[in-house]
mmCIF file of C-alpha atoms in Angstrom:
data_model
loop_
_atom_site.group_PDB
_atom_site.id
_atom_site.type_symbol
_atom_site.label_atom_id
_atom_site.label_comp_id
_atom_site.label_asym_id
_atom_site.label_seq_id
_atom_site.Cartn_x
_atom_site.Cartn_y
_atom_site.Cartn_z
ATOM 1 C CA UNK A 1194 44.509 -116.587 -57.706
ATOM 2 C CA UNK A 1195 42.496 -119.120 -59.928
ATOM 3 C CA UNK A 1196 40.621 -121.339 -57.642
ATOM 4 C CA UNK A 1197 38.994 -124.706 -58.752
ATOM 5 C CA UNK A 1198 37.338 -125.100 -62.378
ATOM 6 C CA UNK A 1199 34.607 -127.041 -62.993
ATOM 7 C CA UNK A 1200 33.648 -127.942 -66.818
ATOM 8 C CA UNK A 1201 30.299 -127.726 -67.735
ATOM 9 C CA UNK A 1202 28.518 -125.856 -65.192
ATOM 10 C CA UNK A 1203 25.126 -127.434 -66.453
ATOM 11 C CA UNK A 1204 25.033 -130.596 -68.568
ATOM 12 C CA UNK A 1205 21.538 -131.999 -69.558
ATOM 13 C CA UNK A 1206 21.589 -135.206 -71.252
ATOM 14 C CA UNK A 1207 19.382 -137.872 -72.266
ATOM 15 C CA UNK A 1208 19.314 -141.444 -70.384
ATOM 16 C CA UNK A 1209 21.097 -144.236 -71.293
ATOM 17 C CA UNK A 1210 24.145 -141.362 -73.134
ATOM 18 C CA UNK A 1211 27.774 -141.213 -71.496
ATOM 19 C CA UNK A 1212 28.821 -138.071 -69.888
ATOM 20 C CA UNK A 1213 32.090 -136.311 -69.153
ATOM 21 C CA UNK A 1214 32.622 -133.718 -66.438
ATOM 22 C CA UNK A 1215 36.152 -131.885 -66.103
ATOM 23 C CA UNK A 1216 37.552 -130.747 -62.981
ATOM 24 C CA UNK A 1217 40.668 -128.188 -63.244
ATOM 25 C CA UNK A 1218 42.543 -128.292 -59.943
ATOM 26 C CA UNK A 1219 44.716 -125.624 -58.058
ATOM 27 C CA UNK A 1220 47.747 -125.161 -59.471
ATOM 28 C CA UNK A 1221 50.194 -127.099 -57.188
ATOM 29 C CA UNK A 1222 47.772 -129.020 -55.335
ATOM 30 C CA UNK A 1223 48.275 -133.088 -55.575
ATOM 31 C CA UNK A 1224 45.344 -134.110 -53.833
ATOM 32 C CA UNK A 1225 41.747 -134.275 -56.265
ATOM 33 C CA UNK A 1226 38.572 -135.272 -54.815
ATOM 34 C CA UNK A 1227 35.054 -135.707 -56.730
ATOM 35 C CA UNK A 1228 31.957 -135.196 -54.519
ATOM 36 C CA UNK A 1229 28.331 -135.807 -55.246
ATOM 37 C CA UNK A 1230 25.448 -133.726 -54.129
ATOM 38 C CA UNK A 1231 22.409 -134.555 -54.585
ATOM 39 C CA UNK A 1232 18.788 -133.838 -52.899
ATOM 40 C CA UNK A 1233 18.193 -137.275 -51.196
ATOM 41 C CA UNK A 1234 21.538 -137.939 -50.184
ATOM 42 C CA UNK A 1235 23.214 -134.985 -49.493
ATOM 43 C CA UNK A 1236 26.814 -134.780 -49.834
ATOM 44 C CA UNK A 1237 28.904 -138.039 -51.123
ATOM 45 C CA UNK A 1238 32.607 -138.844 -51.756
ATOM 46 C CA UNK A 1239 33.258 -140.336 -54.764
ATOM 47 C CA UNK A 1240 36.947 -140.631 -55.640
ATOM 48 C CA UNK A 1241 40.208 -139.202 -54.252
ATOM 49 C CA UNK A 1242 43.375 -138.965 -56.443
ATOM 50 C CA UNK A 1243 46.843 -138.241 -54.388
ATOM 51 C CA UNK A 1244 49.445 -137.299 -56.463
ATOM 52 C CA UNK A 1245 50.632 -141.363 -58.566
ATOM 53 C CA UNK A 1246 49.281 -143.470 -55.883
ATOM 54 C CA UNK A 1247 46.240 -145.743 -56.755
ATOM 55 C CA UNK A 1248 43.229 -143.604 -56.450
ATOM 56 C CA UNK A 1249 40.840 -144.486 -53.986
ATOM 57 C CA UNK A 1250 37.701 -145.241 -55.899
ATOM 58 C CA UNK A 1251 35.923 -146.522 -52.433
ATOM 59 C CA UNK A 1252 32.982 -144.002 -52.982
ATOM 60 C CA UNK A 1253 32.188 -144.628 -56.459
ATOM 61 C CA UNK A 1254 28.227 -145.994 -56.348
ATOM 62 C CA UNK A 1255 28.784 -148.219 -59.343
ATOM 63 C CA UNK A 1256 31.008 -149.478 -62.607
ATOM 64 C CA UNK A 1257 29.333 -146.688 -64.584
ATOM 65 C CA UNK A 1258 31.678 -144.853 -62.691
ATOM 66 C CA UNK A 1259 35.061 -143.751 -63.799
ATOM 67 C CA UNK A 1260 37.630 -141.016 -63.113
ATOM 68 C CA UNK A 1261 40.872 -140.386 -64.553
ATOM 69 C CA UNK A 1262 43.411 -137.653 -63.769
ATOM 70 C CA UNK A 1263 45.832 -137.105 -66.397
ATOM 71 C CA UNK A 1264 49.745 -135.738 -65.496
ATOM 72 C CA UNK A 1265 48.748 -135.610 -62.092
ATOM 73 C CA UNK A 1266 46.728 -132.205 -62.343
ATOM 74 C CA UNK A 1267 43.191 -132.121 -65.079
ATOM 75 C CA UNK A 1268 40.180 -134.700 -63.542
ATOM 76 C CA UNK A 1269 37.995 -136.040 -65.754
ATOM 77 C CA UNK A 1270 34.584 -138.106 -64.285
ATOM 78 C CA UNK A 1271 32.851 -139.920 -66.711
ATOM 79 C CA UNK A 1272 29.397 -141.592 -66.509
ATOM 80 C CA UNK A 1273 28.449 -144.447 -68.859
ATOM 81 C CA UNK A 1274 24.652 -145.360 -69.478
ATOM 82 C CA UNK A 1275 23.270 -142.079 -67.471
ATOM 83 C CA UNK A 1276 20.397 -143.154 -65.450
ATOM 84 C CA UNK A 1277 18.062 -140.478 -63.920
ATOM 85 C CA UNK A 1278 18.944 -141.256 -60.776
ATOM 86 C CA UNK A 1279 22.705 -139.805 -61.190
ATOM 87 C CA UNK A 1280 21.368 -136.477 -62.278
ATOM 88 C CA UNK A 1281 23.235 -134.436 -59.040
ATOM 89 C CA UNK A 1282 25.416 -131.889 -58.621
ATOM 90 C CA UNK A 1283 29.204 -133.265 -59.058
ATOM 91 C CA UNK A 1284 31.477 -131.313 -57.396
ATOM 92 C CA UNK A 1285 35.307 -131.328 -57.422
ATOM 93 C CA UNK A 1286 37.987 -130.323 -54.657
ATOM 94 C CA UNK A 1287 41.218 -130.475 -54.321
ATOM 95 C CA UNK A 1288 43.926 -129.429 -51.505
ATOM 96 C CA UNK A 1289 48.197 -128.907 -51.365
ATOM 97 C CA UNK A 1290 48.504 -132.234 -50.073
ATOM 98 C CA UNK A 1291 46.281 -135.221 -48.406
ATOM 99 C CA UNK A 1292 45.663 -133.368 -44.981
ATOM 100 C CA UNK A 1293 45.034 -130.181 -46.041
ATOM 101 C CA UNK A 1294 41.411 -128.210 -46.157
ATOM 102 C CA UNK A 1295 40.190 -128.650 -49.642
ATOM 103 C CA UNK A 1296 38.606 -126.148 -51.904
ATOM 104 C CA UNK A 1297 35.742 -126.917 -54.051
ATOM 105 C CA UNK A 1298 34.866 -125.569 -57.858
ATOM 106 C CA UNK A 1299 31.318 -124.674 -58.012
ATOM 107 C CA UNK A 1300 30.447 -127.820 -59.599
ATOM 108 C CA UNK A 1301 28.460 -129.398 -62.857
ATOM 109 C CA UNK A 1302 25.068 -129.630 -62.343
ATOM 110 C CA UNK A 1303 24.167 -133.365 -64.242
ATOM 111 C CA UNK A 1304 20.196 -133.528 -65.045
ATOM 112 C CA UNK A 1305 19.241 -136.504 -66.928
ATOM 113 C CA UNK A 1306 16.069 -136.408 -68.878
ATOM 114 C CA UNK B 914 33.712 -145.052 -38.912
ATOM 115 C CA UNK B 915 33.619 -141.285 -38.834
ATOM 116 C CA UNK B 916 30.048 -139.327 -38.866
ATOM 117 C CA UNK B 917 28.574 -136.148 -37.692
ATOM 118 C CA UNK B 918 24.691 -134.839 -36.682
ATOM 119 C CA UNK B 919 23.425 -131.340 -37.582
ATOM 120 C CA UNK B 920 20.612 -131.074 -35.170
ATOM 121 C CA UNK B 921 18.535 -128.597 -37.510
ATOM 122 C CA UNK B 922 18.228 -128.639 -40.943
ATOM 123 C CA UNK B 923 16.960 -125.228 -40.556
ATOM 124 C CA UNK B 924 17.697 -122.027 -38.509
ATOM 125 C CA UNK B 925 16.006 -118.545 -39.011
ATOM 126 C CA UNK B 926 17.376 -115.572 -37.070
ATOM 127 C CA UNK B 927 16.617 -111.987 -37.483
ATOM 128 C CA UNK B 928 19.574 -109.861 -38.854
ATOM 129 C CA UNK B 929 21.927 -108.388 -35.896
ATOM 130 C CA UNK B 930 20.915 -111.581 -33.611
ATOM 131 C CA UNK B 931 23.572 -114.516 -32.487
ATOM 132 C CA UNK B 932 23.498 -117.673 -34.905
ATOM 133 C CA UNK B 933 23.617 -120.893 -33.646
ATOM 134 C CA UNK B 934 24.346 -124.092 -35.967
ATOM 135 C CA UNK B 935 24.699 -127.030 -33.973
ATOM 136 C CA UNK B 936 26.811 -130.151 -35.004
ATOM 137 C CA UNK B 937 27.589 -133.209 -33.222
ATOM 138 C CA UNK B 938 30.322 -135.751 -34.402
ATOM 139 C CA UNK B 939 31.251 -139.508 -33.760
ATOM 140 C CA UNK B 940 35.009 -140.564 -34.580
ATOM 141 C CA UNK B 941 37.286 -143.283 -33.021
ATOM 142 C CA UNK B 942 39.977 -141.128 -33.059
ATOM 143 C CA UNK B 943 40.855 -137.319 -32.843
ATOM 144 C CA UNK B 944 38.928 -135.844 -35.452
ATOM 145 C CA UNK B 945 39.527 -132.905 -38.122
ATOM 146 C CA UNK B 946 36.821 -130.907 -38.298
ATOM 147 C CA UNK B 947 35.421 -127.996 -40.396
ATOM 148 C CA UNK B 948 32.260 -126.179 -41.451
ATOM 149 C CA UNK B 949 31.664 -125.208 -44.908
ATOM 150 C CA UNK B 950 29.103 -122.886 -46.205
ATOM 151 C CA UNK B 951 27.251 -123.052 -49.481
ATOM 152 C CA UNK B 952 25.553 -120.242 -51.205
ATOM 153 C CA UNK B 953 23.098 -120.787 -53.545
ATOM 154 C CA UNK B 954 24.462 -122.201 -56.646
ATOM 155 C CA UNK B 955 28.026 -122.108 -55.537
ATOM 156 C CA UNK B 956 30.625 -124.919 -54.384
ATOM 157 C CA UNK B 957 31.747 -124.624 -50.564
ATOM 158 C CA UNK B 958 33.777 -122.639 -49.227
ATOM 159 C CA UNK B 959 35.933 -123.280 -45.762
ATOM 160 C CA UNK B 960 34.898 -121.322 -42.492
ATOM 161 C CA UNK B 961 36.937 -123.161 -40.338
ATOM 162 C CA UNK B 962 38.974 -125.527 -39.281
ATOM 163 C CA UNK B 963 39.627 -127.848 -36.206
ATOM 164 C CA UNK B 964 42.851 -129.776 -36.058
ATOM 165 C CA UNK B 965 43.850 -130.626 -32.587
ATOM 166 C CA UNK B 966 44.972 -127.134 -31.177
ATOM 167 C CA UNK B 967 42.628 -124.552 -29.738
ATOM 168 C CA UNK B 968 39.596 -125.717 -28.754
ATOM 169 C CA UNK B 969 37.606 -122.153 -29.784
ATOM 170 C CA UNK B 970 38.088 -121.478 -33.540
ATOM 171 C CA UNK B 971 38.088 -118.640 -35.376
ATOM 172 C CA UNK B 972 37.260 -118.546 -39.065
ATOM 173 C CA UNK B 973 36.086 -116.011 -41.559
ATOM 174 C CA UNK B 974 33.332 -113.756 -41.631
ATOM 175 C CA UNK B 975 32.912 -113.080 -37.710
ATOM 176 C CA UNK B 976 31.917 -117.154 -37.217
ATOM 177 C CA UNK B 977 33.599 -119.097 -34.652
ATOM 178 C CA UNK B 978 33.446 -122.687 -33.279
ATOM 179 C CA UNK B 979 34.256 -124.469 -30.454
ATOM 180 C CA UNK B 980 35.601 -127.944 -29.539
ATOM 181 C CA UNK B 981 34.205 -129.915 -26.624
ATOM 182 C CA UNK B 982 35.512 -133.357 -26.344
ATOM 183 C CA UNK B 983 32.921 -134.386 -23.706
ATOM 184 C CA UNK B 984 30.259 -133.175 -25.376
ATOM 185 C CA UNK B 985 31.360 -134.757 -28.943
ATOM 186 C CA UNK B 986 30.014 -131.496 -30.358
ATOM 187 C CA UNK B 987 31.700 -128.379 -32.993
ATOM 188 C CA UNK B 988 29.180 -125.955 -32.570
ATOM 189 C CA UNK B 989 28.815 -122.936 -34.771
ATOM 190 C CA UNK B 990 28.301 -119.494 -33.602
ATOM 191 C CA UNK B 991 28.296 -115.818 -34.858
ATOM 192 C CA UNK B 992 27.751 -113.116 -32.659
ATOM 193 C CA UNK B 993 25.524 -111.094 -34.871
ATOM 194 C CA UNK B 994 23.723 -112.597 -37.980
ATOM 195 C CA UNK B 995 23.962 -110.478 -41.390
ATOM 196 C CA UNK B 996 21.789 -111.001 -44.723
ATOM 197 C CA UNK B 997 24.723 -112.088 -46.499
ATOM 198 C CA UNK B 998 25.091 -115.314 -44.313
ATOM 199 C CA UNK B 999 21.756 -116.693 -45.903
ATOM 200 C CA UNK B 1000 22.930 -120.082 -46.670
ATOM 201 C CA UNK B 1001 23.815 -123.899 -46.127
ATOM 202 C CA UNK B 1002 26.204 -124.775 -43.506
ATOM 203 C CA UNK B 1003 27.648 -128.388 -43.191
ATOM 204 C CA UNK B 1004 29.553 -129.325 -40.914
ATOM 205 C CA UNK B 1005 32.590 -131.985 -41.746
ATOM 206 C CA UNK B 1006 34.707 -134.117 -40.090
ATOM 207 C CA UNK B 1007 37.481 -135.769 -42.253
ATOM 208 C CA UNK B 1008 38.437 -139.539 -42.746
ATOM 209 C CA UNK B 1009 41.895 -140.094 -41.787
ATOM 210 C CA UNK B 1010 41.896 -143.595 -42.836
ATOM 211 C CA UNK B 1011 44.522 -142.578 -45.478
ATOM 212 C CA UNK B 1012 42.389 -140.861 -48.094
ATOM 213 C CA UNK B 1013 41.428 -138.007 -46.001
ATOM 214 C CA UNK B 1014 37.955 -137.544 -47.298
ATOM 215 C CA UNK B 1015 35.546 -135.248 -45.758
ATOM 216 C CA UNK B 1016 32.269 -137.105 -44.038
ATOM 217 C CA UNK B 1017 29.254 -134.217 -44.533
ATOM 218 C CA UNK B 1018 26.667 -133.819 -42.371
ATOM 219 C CA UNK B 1019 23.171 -132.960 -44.148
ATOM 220 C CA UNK B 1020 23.225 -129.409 -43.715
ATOM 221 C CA UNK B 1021 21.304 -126.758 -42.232
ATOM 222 C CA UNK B 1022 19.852 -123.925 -44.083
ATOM 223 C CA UNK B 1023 20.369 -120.433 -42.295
ATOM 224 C CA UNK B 1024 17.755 -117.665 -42.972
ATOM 225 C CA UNK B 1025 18.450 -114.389 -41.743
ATOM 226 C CA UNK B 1026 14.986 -112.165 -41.444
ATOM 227 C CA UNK B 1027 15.376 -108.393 -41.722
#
């Protein structure tokens, strides 16, 4: 079956633009999860979506930060005023329910010039 | 706060020999754990799982972990090491604080030598 869909693969973009990076879940799953990965600090949670509840933007490194997830199933994560330091891999998960293993899309790979 | 320790971040073997990918953990409670691998370019995929049942668990592609509370550790092993398991390994343990997100260790990068 179709697993996790990640939208661009590869985005390069010029400082100070805003970006938007599309994560297309499992069918069926309700919990969404963005995850950063990047060569100085490894891997990072960002944001966690479970089904309507608030999300839980705990990991989210700064208001440039935003993620929306519309109907409860397509993630967007969008970057405002790209700095070079967020150029990363952003990768997206998501699982049948809170508890359950995730399963990650291959991700976008950001680079900021 | 939930955290785990990959002891190498990188392991060579020779192709047919054991692999061993060690990963220690810190949690105030009964964790979840799991190792992921990561091929080049690729997202992660699951190996494994721990969640409170057998201690020794089996995952996919011959590799196989085991839980030892008194040791804090999840060790990964694999009897004999193929070219195809060239990778990154992390090894996770998962928040249960509510939001269940996975805590990543930094990885180890397995070589496998012909």
């Amino acid at each position: 079956g179709a697993g996790v869909s990640q939208s661009p693969s590869n985005k390069v973009t010029e400082k100070g633009k805003d970006v938007e990076l599309r994560c297309d879940p499992i069918s069926g799953h309700t919990a969404l999860y963005w995850y950063r990965q990047s060569l100085g600090q490894g891997l990072e949670f960002l944001i966690y979506f479970q089904g309507n509840s608030a999300p839980d933007k705990s990991g989210l490194p700064s208001d440039r930060f935003s993620a929306e997830r519309t109907g409860g199933s397509v993630s967007t994560l969008t970057i405002q005023r790209t700095q070079q330091e967020d150029s990363a891999v952003y990768l997206c998960a998501s699982s049948l329910s809170g508890n359950q293993p995730q399963h990650f899309g291959d991700g976008t790979r950001l680079s900021i010039l | 706060a939930q955290s785990v320790t990959q002891l190498d971040s990188h392991v060579s073997v020779s192709e047919g020999t054991p692999v061993l990918l060690r990963c220690n953990y810190s949690s105030s409670y009964s964790p979840s754990l799991f190792w992921y691998v990561q091929h080049p370019n690729k997202g992660l995929q699951l190996l494994l799982k721990y969640t409170s049942a057998a201690t020794l668990v089996k995952g996919i592609n011959g590799f196989e972990a085991e839980f030892k509370k008194s040791e804090t550790s999840f060790h990964l092993t694999k009897p004999s090491a193929h070219m195809s398991d060239a990778a990154e390994y992390f090894c996770v343990v998962s928040d249960r604080s509510g939001s269940e997100k996975l805590v990543f260790g930094k990885g180890t990068k397995l070589t496998v030598n012909p």
